[in-house]
């Protein structure tokens, strides 16, 4: 069928093509069918939506499509039913627990990027990876396919350093400090982050409170060649574009299958041209990796994958048994990160982790002698040089470099939970903290989240505040309170844990 393009002021988060009811009947098209739109220059795929908001002979394209492919109003296109893509068979093969071939993985990734696989199929693929996993060959093929279906950055500075956390631990604003410390030492670090996957705030969500994070590759090249660093959102770029589409399914399910996580992280590092990569593996109860053995095995996989891609990878297994610092949620975390970098002082967990990771990078990049990296990182943080570099990053990315922690708006609907008994904090439940912060509206509501008044090991008296929930709306606050009452986010125990007798 030939049709005239009508540009719609509608955003759906998916590629959708609106067809008039009469046309749909004639062409035997049904809601959610996959259709192909062809012009002389391009072919794109989208899901059918049937509506009389377009006239017979017209198709409506949404803003989501327009952002990726520009059409002009009135342009004539061919509309053809697309049928089921071949790669669905390969998704099913993985569901059955079979190893995929290189070409099959390439077909799946290409179809994800071309939007031939819809959210339903992508989420089936993600679920099949969660259940059946990938071996190292499959992971390497997936990584390359994800990188090669997008653009590559070529920065005119060497060496290129990079850092990436596998995430999972609440409050992980660490890399907002690590990147400026490393760049202040003269190294180049073009950092891309994803938004939250399983947590209440990804690094991209946190940085966005301070400055825009959405840039083109050319803009990133300009920023990094000028100041040696950036803190941007990877999903905005055509950099490993399948990543953001699979992350969408992961976020909805709050899962991050191991093989896909390796490919997600390393495809972006590869496309950014990173040569020396440090991977942070937070380990502890209630995060992605719960035991040191699992962390070591994952570390080995990252290093092996790096070798196959020609990158030098080191890993740091870090303490993830409770949140990092005292804040969880984009604005609260941005505030804490800014306070810490401005004064050189902050929560022990945040300062220790940031300077520990930055120190490893300073040694990997050859600017600190072996064993001296952490000391140098601490000096850079305490001297204010890291803060100066963060200000440069904020300014180059279009934010206000003079932003102060107190300027950052935090959700003003609050509720504080207090200790019901005196004792010691013996556990902060990572999963519960994330669930409550998300219920409060994080990461979409930037001001939503949790402020922790205590950390593990601290002594509390009955009635002392334990944590405050911040939300931007009363409804969200109530939902978060309900979640918090259902769970035990902070456990308080006396020194005598149990009395057992007469057995
Ligand atoms: O904790 P969750 O949401 O699962 O993981 C996602 C977070 O982990 C990584 O952190 P970084 O950018 O290396 O600091 C990602 O980029 C993202 O910010
Ligand atoms: N799966 C992922 C985990 C952490 N960061 C990413 O970019 N991707």
Coordinates of C-alpha atoms and ligand atoms in Angstrom, one line a residue:
X1 CA 0.0 0.0 0.0
X2 CA 1.2 3.5 -0.8
X3 CA 0.6 6.2 1.9
X4 CA 1.3 9.8 2.7
X5 CA 3.3 10.5 5.9
X6 CA 1.6 12.5 8.6
X7 CA 3.9 13.6 11.5
X8 CA 2.1 13.1 14.8
X9 CA 2.8 15.0 18.0
X10 CA 2.7 11.8 20.0
X11 CA 5.4 10.1 21.9
X12 CA 5.0 6.4 22.9
X13 CA 8.5 5.2 23.7
X14 CA 8.2 2.7 20.9
X15 CA 8.2 2.8 17.1
X16 CA 4.5 3.0 16.2
X17 CA 2.8 3.6 12.9
X18 CA -0.8 4.8 12.9
X19 CA -3.1 3.5 10.1
X20 CA -6.7 4.4 9.3
X21 CA -9.3 1.8 10.1
X22 CA -10.5 1.4 6.5
X23 CA -6.9 1.0 5.2
X24 CA -6.1 -1.6 7.9
X25 CA -9.2 -3.6 7.0
X26 CA -8.2 -3.6 3.3
X27 CA -4.6 -4.5 4.0
X28 CA -5.6 -7.1 6.6
X29 CA -3.5 -5.3 9.3
X30 CA -4.1 -5.8 13.0
X31 CA -3.0 -3.8 16.1
X32 CA 0.6 -4.6 17.0
X33 CA 1.4 -6.2 13.6
X34 CA 4.9 -5.5 12.5
X35 CA 5.0 -3.3 9.4
X36 CA 7.7 -2.2 7.1
X37 CA 7.9 1.4 5.7
X38 CA 10.0 1.8 2.7
X39 CA 11.2 4.9 0.9
X40 CA 13.9 5.2 -1.7
X41 CA 16.5 5.9 1.0
X42 CA 15.5 3.8 4.0
X43 CA 13.4 1.0 5.5
X44 CA 12.0 1.2 9.0
X45 CA 9.8 -1.1 11.1
X46 CA 7.1 -0.2 13.5
X47 CA 4.0 -1.6 15.3
X48 CA 0.6 -1.0 13.8
X49 CA -1.8 1.2 15.7
X50 CA -5.3 1.6 14.2
X51 CA -7.0 5.0 14.5
X52 CA -9.0 7.5 12.6
X53 CA -6.7 10.3 13.7
X54 CA -5.2 9.7 10.3
X55 CA -7.2 9.7 7.0
X56 CA -7.4 6.8 4.5
X57 CA -4.2 6.9 2.5
X58 CA -2.2 8.4 5.3
X59 CA 0.1 6.9 7.9
X60 CA 1.0 8.6 11.1
X61 CA 4.6 8.4 12.4
X62 CA 5.3 9.3 16.0
X63 CA 8.0 11.5 17.5
X64 CA 10.0 8.5 18.5
X65 CA 10.4 7.5 14.9
X66 CA 11.1 11.1 13.8
X67 CA 14.0 11.3 16.3
X68 CA 15.7 8.4 14.6
X69 CA 14.7 8.9 11.0
X70 CA 13.4 12.2 9.7
X71 CA 10.4 12.1 7.4
X72 CA 8.8 15.1 5.8
X73 CA 5.1 15.8 6.1
X74 CA 3.4 14.4 3.0
X75 CA 6.2 12.2 1.9
X76 CA 5.0 9.1 -0.1
X77 CA 6.1 5.7 1.3
X78 CA 5.4 2.0 0.7
X79 CA 3.7 0.2 3.6
X80 CA 4.1 -3.6 3.7
X81 CA 3.3 -6.2 6.4
X82 CA 6.6 -7.5 7.7
X83 CA 5.8 -10.9 9.1
X84 CA 7.7 -12.6 12.0
X85 CA 11.4 -11.9 11.9
X86 CA 13.7 -14.9 11.5
X87 CA 15.6 -13.9 14.7
X88 CA 12.5 -14.9 16.8
X89 CA 13.5 -18.5 16.1
X90 CA 16.9 -17.8 17.6
X91 CA 15.4 -16.3 20.7
X92 CA 13.4 -19.5 21.0
X93 CA 16.5 -21.5 20.6
X94 CA 18.0 -19.7 23.6
X95 CA 14.8 -20.3 25.5
X96 CA 15.4 -24.0 25.0
X97 CA 18.8 -23.7 26.5
X98 CA 20.8 -24.1 23.2
X99 CA 24.0 -22.4 22.4
X100 CA 23.6 -19.7 19.7
X101 CA 25.8 -19.3 16.6
X102 CA 27.6 -16.1 15.8
X103 CA 25.3 -15.3 12.9
X104 CA 22.2 -16.0 15.1
X105 CA 23.4 -13.5 17.7
X106 CA 24.2 -11.0 15.0
X107 CA 20.7 -11.4 13.6
X108 CA 19.1 -10.8 17.0
X109 CA 21.1 -7.7 17.7
X110 CA 20.5 -6.3 14.2
X111 CA 16.7 -6.9 14.5
X112 CA 16.7 -5.2 18.0
X113 CA 18.4 -2.2 16.5
X114 CA 16.2 -2.1 13.4
X115 CA 13.1 -2.4 15.7
X116 CA 12.0 -5.6 14.0
X117 CA 12.0 -7.2 17.5
X118 CA 9.4 -5.6 19.6
X119 CA 9.4 -5.1 23.4
X120 CA 7.7 -8.5 23.9
X121 CA 10.3 -10.4 22.0
X122 CA 13.2 -8.4 23.5
X123 CA 12.0 -9.1 26.9
X124 CA 11.7 -12.8 26.0
X125 CA 15.3 -12.7 24.8
X126 CA 16.4 -11.0 28.1
X127 CA 14.5 -13.5 30.2
X128 CA 16.0 -16.4 28.2
X129 CA 19.5 -15.0 29.0
X130 CA 18.6 -14.7 32.7
X131 CA 17.5 -18.3 32.8
X132 CA 19.9 -20.1 30.4
X133 CA 22.9 -17.7 30.2
X134 CA 25.6 -17.3 27.6
X135 CA 29.1 -18.9 27.3
X136 CA 32.2 -16.8 26.6
X137 CA 32.0 -17.2 22.8
X138 CA 28.4 -16.1 22.8
X139 CA 29.2 -13.1 25.1
X140 CA 32.1 -12.0 22.8
X141 CA 29.9 -12.3 19.7
X142 CA 27.1 -10.4 21.4
X143 CA 29.5 -7.7 22.5
X144 CA 31.0 -7.2 19.1
X145 CA 27.5 -7.3 17.4
X146 CA 26.3 -4.6 19.9
X147 CA 29.3 -2.4 19.2
X148 CA 29.3 -2.9 15.5
X149 CA 25.6 -2.0 14.9
X150 CA 26.4 1.5 16.2
X151 CA 29.0 4.3 15.9
X152 CA 32.5 4.3 17.3
X153 CA 34.3 7.2 18.9
X154 CA 37.8 8.1 17.9
X155 CA 39.4 10.5 20.4
X156 CA 42.6 12.2 19.5
X157 CA 44.2 11.6 22.9
X158 CA 45.9 8.5 24.4
X159 CA 45.7 6.5 26.6
X160 CA 42.0 6.3 27.0
X161 CA 41.0 5.2 30.5
X162 CA 37.5 4.1 31.5
X163 CA 35.7 3.0 34.6
X164 CA 32.4 1.2 34.9
X165 CA 30.4 -0.3 37.7
X166 CA 28.2 -3.4 37.2
X167 CA 25.8 -1.5 39.6
X168 CA 23.3 -3.0 41.9
X169 CA 24.4 -1.3 45.1
X170 CA 22.1 1.6 46.2
X171 CA 23.7 5.0 46.5
X172 CA 26.5 4.3 44.1
X173 CA 27.4 7.9 43.0
X174 CA 31.1 6.9 43.2
X175 CA 32.0 7.5 39.6
X176 CA 30.8 11.1 39.8
X177 CA 34.0 11.5 41.9
X178 CA 36.3 9.0 40.2
X179 CA 36.1 10.5 36.8
X180 CA 37.1 14.1 37.9
X181 CA 39.9 12.7 40.1
X182 CA 41.4 10.7 37.2
X183 CA 41.0 13.6 34.7
X184 CA 42.5 16.1 37.2
X185 CA 45.7 13.9 37.1
X186 CA 45.9 14.5 33.3
X187 CA 44.4 11.2 32.1
X188 CA 41.6 11.0 29.5
X189 CA 38.4 9.4 30.6
X190 CA 35.3 9.7 28.4
X191 CA 32.8 8.1 30.8
X192 CA 29.4 6.9 29.5
X193 CA 26.8 5.6 32.0
X194 CA 23.5 4.0 31.6
X195 CA 20.5 5.2 33.6
X196 CA 19.2 3.0 36.5
X197 CA 18.7 -0.6 35.6
X198 CA 18.0 -2.4 38.9
X199 CA 18.7 0.6 41.2
X200 CA 17.0 3.8 42.1
X201 CA 19.6 6.0 40.3
X202 CA 22.1 5.2 37.6
X203 CA 25.1 7.5 37.3
X204 CA 23.5 9.2 34.2
X205 CA 20.4 10.0 36.4
X206 CA 22.6 11.5 39.1
X207 CA 24.8 13.6 36.8
X208 CA 21.7 14.9 35.0
X209 CA 20.8 16.8 38.2
X210 CA 24.0 18.8 37.7
X211 CA 24.2 19.1 33.9
X212 CA 22.7 17.8 30.7
X213 CA 23.9 14.2 29.8
X214 CA 22.5 13.8 26.3
X215 CA 25.1 14.5 23.6
X216 CA 26.1 13.5 20.1
X217 CA 29.3 11.7 19.5
X218 CA 30.8 14.8 17.9
X219 CA 30.0 16.9 20.9
X220 CA 31.5 14.3 23.2
X221 CA 34.7 14.2 21.1
X222 CA 34.9 18.0 21.4
X223 CA 34.4 18.0 25.2
X224 CA 36.8 15.2 25.9
X225 CA 39.5 16.5 23.6
X226 CA 39.2 19.9 25.4
X227 CA 39.0 18.8 29.1
X228 CA 39.9 15.1 29.1
X229 CA 36.6 13.9 30.5
X230 CA 32.8 13.7 30.3
X231 CA 30.0 12.2 32.3
X232 CA 27.3 11.4 29.8
X233 CA 24.4 9.0 29.1
X234 CA 25.4 6.2 26.8
X235 CA 21.8 5.6 25.6
X236 CA 21.6 9.0 23.9
X237 CA 24.3 8.1 21.5
X238 CA 24.1 5.7 18.6
X239 CA 26.7 3.8 20.6
X240 CA 25.9 0.1 21.0
X241 CA 22.2 1.1 20.3
X242 CA 20.8 -2.3 21.2
X243 CA 22.0 -1.7 24.8
X244 CA 19.4 0.9 25.7
X245 CA 16.6 -1.2 24.2
X246 CA 17.5 -4.3 26.2
X247 CA 18.0 -2.2 29.3
X248 CA 14.4 -1.1 29.0
X249 CA 13.3 -4.7 29.4
X250 CA 15.8 -5.3 32.1
X251 CA 14.6 -2.3 34.1
X252 CA 11.0 -3.4 33.9
X253 CA 11.9 -6.8 35.3
X254 CA 14.7 -5.5 37.6
X255 CA 17.1 -8.1 36.3
X256 CA 20.5 -7.8 34.7
X257 CA 21.5 -11.2 33.2
X258 CA 25.2 -11.8 33.6
X259 CA 26.1 -12.4 29.9
X260 CA 24.1 -9.4 28.8
X261 CA 25.6 -7.3 31.5
X262 CA 29.1 -8.1 30.3
X263 CA 28.2 -7.3 26.7
X264 CA 26.3 -4.2 27.7
X265 CA 29.2 -2.7 29.5
X266 CA 32.1 -3.9 27.3
X267 CA 30.4 -3.0 24.0
X268 CA 30.1 0.6 25.1
X269 CA 33.7 0.6 26.3
X270 CA 34.8 -0.9 23.0
X271 CA 32.8 1.7 21.0
X272 CA 34.3 4.5 23.1
X273 CA 37.8 3.3 22.2
X274 CA 38.7 2.7 25.8
X275 CA 42.1 1.0 26.2
X276 CA 42.4 0.7 30.0
X277 CA 39.2 -0.3 31.7
X278 CA 38.4 -0.7 35.4
X279 CA 35.3 -2.7 36.3
X280 CA 33.8 -2.2 39.8
X281 CA 32.0 -5.3 41.1
X282 CA 30.0 -4.4 44.2
X283 CA 29.6 -7.6 46.2
X284 CA 27.4 -8.3 49.1
X285 CA 23.9 -9.4 50.2
X286 CA 21.1 -8.1 48.1
X287 CA 23.2 -6.9 45.1
X288 CA 24.0 -8.4 41.7
X289 CA 27.0 -10.5 43.0
X290 CA 26.6 -11.9 46.5
X291 CA 29.7 -13.9 47.1
X292 CA 33.5 -13.3 46.6
X293 CA 33.7 -16.5 44.6
X294 CA 31.0 -15.3 42.2
X295 CA 32.8 -11.9 42.0
X296 CA 36.1 -13.5 41.1
X297 CA 34.5 -15.6 38.4
X298 CA 32.8 -12.5 36.9
X299 CA 36.1 -10.6 37.2
X300 CA 37.8 -13.4 35.1
X301 CA 35.1 -13.1 32.5
X302 CA 35.5 -9.3 32.2
X303 CA 39.3 -9.7 31.8
X304 CA 38.9 -12.5 29.3
X305 CA 36.4 -10.5 27.3
X306 CA 38.7 -7.5 27.4
X307 CA 41.5 -9.6 25.9
X308 CA 39.2 -10.7 23.1
X309 CA 38.4 -7.1 22.3
X310 CA 42.0 -5.9 22.7
X311 CA 41.4 -4.0 25.9
X312 CA 43.3 -4.1 29.1
X313 CA 40.8 -4.8 31.9
X314 CA 41.3 -4.8 35.7
X315 CA 38.5 -5.3 38.2
X316 CA 37.9 -4.2 41.7
X317 CA 35.7 -6.3 44.0
X318 CA 34.1 -3.7 46.3
X319 CA 32.1 -3.9 49.4
X320 CA 28.4 -3.8 48.5
X321 CA 26.8 -5.1 51.7
X322 CA 25.0 -1.8 52.4
X323 CA 24.4 1.4 50.4
X324 CA 27.3 3.7 49.5
X325 CA 27.2 6.9 51.5
X326 CA 24.0 8.2 53.1
X327 CA 21.8 9.0 50.1
X328 CA 19.8 7.0 47.5
X329 CA 18.0 8.7 44.5
X330 CA 19.2 11.1 41.8
X331 CA 19.1 14.5 43.5
X332 CA 20.0 13.3 47.0
X333 CA 23.0 11.5 45.5
X334 CA 24.1 14.4 43.3
X335 CA 24.0 16.6 46.5
X336 CA 26.1 14.2 48.5
X337 CA 28.6 13.7 45.6
X338 CA 28.9 17.5 45.2
X339 CA 29.3 18.1 48.9
X340 CA 32.0 15.4 49.1
X341 CA 34.0 16.7 46.1
X342 CA 33.7 20.3 47.2
X343 CA 35.0 19.7 50.7
X344 CA 37.2 16.7 50.1
X345 CA 35.3 15.1 53.0
X346 CA 32.3 12.9 53.1
X347 CA 31.0 9.5 54.1
X348 CA 33.8 7.0 54.6
X349 CA 32.3 4.5 52.2
X350 CA 32.1 7.0 49.4
X351 CA 35.5 8.6 49.9
X352 CA 37.2 5.2 50.4
X353 CA 35.6 3.7 47.3
X354 CA 36.1 6.6 45.0
X355 CA 39.8 7.2 45.9
X356 CA 40.4 3.4 45.9
X357 CA 39.0 3.0 42.3
X358 CA 40.6 6.3 41.1
X359 CA 43.9 5.1 42.6
X360 CA 43.8 1.9 40.6
X361 CA 43.1 3.9 37.4
X362 CA 46.0 6.3 38.2
X363 CA 48.3 3.3 38.4
X364 CA 46.9 1.7 35.3
X365 CA 47.4 4.9 33.4
X366 CA 51.0 5.2 34.6
X367 CA 50.7 8.5 36.4
X368 CA 51.0 7.0 39.9
X369 CA 53.7 4.6 41.0
X370 CA 52.5 1.1 42.0
X371 CA 50.9 1.2 45.4
X372 CA 50.7 5.0 45.5
X373 CA 47.5 5.5 43.4
X374 CA 45.0 5.8 46.3
X375 CA 47.2 8.3 48.2
X376 CA 47.5 10.4 45.0
X377 CA 43.7 10.2 44.4
X378 CA 43.1 11.4 48.0
X379 CA 45.4 14.3 47.5
X380 CA 43.6 15.3 44.3
X381 CA 40.3 15.1 46.0
X382 CA 41.4 17.0 49.1
X383 CA 43.2 19.7 47.2
X384 CA 40.1 20.7 45.3
X385 CA 41.5 19.8 41.9
X386 CA 38.9 17.1 41.5
X387 CA 36.2 19.7 42.2
X388 CA 37.8 22.1 39.7
X389 CA 37.6 19.3 37.1
X390 CA 34.0 18.5 37.9
X391 CA 33.2 22.2 37.4
X392 CA 34.8 22.1 34.0
X393 CA 32.8 18.9 33.1
X394 CA 29.5 20.6 34.3
X395 CA 30.3 23.8 32.4
X396 CA 31.2 22.0 29.1
X397 CA 28.1 19.9 29.3
X398 CA 26.0 23.0 29.7
X399 CA 25.2 23.0 33.4
X400 CA 26.0 25.7 36.0
X401 CA 29.5 25.1 37.3
X402 CA 28.8 27.1 40.4
X403 CA 25.9 25.0 41.5
X404 CA 25.9 24.5 45.3
X405 CA 24.5 21.4 47.1
X406 CA 21.8 23.6 48.7
X407 CA 20.6 24.7 45.3
X408 CA 19.6 21.1 44.4
X409 CA 15.9 20.6 44.9
X410 CA 15.0 17.5 47.0
X411 CA 11.5 16.0 47.2
X412 CA 9.7 18.0 49.9
X413 CA 7.2 15.4 50.9
X414 CA 9.0 13.5 53.6
X415 CA 8.5 10.8 56.2
X416 CA 11.1 9.7 58.8
X417 CA 11.2 6.2 60.3
X418 CA 12.6 6.0 63.8
X419 CA 14.2 3.2 65.8
X420 CA 11.6 1.1 67.7
X421 CA 14.3 -0.1 70.1
X422 CA 17.8 0.8 71.2
X423 CA 20.7 -1.3 69.9
X424 CA 23.1 -1.5 67.0
X425 CA 22.4 -1.3 63.2
X426 CA 23.2 -4.9 62.1
X427 CA 21.9 -4.7 58.6
X428 CA 20.7 -2.3 55.9
X429 CA 18.7 -4.3 53.3
X430 CA 19.9 -3.1 49.9
X431 CA 16.9 -4.6 48.1
X432 CA 14.4 -3.0 50.5
X433 CA 16.2 0.4 50.2
X434 CA 16.0 0.3 46.4
X435 CA 12.3 -0.8 46.4
X436 CA 11.3 2.0 48.8
X437 CA 13.3 4.7 46.8
X438 CA 11.7 3.5 43.6
X439 CA 8.3 3.5 45.2
X440 CA 8.9 7.1 46.2
X441 CA 9.4 7.9 42.5
X442 CA 13.1 7.5 41.8
X443 CA 14.8 7.6 39.3
X444 CA 12.1 9.4 37.2
X445 CA 11.3 11.9 40.0
X446 CA 14.8 13.3 40.5
X447 CA 14.0 14.6 44.0
X448 CA 12.7 11.2 45.3
X449 CA 14.8 8.9 47.4
X450 CA 16.1 8.0 50.8
X451 CA 18.4 9.8 53.3
X452 CA 20.0 7.3 55.6
X453 CA 20.6 8.7 59.1
X454 CA 22.6 5.6 60.2
X455 CA 24.9 3.0 58.7
X456 CA 25.7 -0.6 59.8
X457 CA 27.6 -0.8 63.1
X458 CA 26.2 2.5 64.5
X459 CA 24.6 2.6 67.9
X460 CA 21.0 4.0 68.1
X461 CA 18.6 4.8 70.9
X462 CA 14.9 4.1 70.7
X463 CA 13.3 7.1 68.8
X464 CA 16.4 8.0 66.9
X465 CA 15.7 8.7 63.2
X466 CA 16.8 5.9 60.9
X467 CA 15.9 7.1 57.5
X468 CA 13.9 9.7 55.7
X469 CA 11.9 9.1 52.6
X470 CA 11.7 12.0 50.2
X471 CA 9.1 12.2 47.4
X472 CA 7.8 14.8 45.0
X473 CA 4.1 13.7 45.5
X474 CA 2.0 12.6 48.5
X475 CA 0.8 9.6 46.6
X476 CA 4.3 8.3 45.9
X477 CA 5.3 9.1 49.5
X478 CA 2.4 7.0 50.8
X479 CA 3.3 4.1 48.4
X480 CA 6.9 4.2 49.7
X481 CA 5.8 4.3 53.3
X482 CA 3.6 1.2 52.7
X483 CA 6.6 -0.6 51.1
X484 CA 8.9 0.4 54.1
X485 CA 6.3 -0.9 56.6
X486 CA 6.2 -4.2 54.8
X487 CA 9.9 -4.7 54.9
X488 CA 12.7 -4.3 57.4
X489 CA 15.0 -1.9 55.6
X490 CA 17.2 -1.3 58.7
X491 CA 17.7 -4.0 61.4
X492 CA 18.5 -3.0 64.9
X493 CA 19.7 -5.6 67.4
X494 CA 21.2 -5.6 70.9
X495 CA 24.5 -7.2 71.5
X496 CA 22.8 -10.4 72.8
X497 CA 21.3 -11.7 69.6
X498 CA 19.5 -14.8 70.9
X499 CA 19.2 -16.8 74.1
X500 CA 19.1 -20.5 73.7
X501 CA 18.8 -22.9 76.6
X502 CA 17.4 -26.3 77.6
X503 CA 18.1 -28.1 74.3
Ligands
LIG1 O1 22.7 -0.2 39.8 P1 22.0 -0.5 38.5 O2 20.9 0.5 38.2 O3 21.6 -1.9 38.3 O4 23.1 -0.3 37.4 C1 23.3 0.7 36.5 C2 24.4 1.7 36.8 O5 25.7 1.0 36.9 C3 26.6 1.6 36.0 O6 27.2 2.6 36.8 P2 28.4 3.6 36.4 O7 27.9 4.4 35.2 O8 29.6 2.8 36.0 O9 28.7 4.4 37.6 C4 25.7 2.1 34.9 O10 26.3 3.0 34.0 C5 24.5 2.6 35.7 O11 24.7 3.9 36.1
LIG2 N1 24.0 -4.1 32.4 C1 24.7 -3.0 32.8 C2 25.1 -2.9 34.1 C3 25.8 -1.7 34.4 N2 26.0 -0.8 33.5 C4 25.7 -1.0 32.2 O1 25.9 -0.1 31.3 N3 25.0 -2.1 31.8

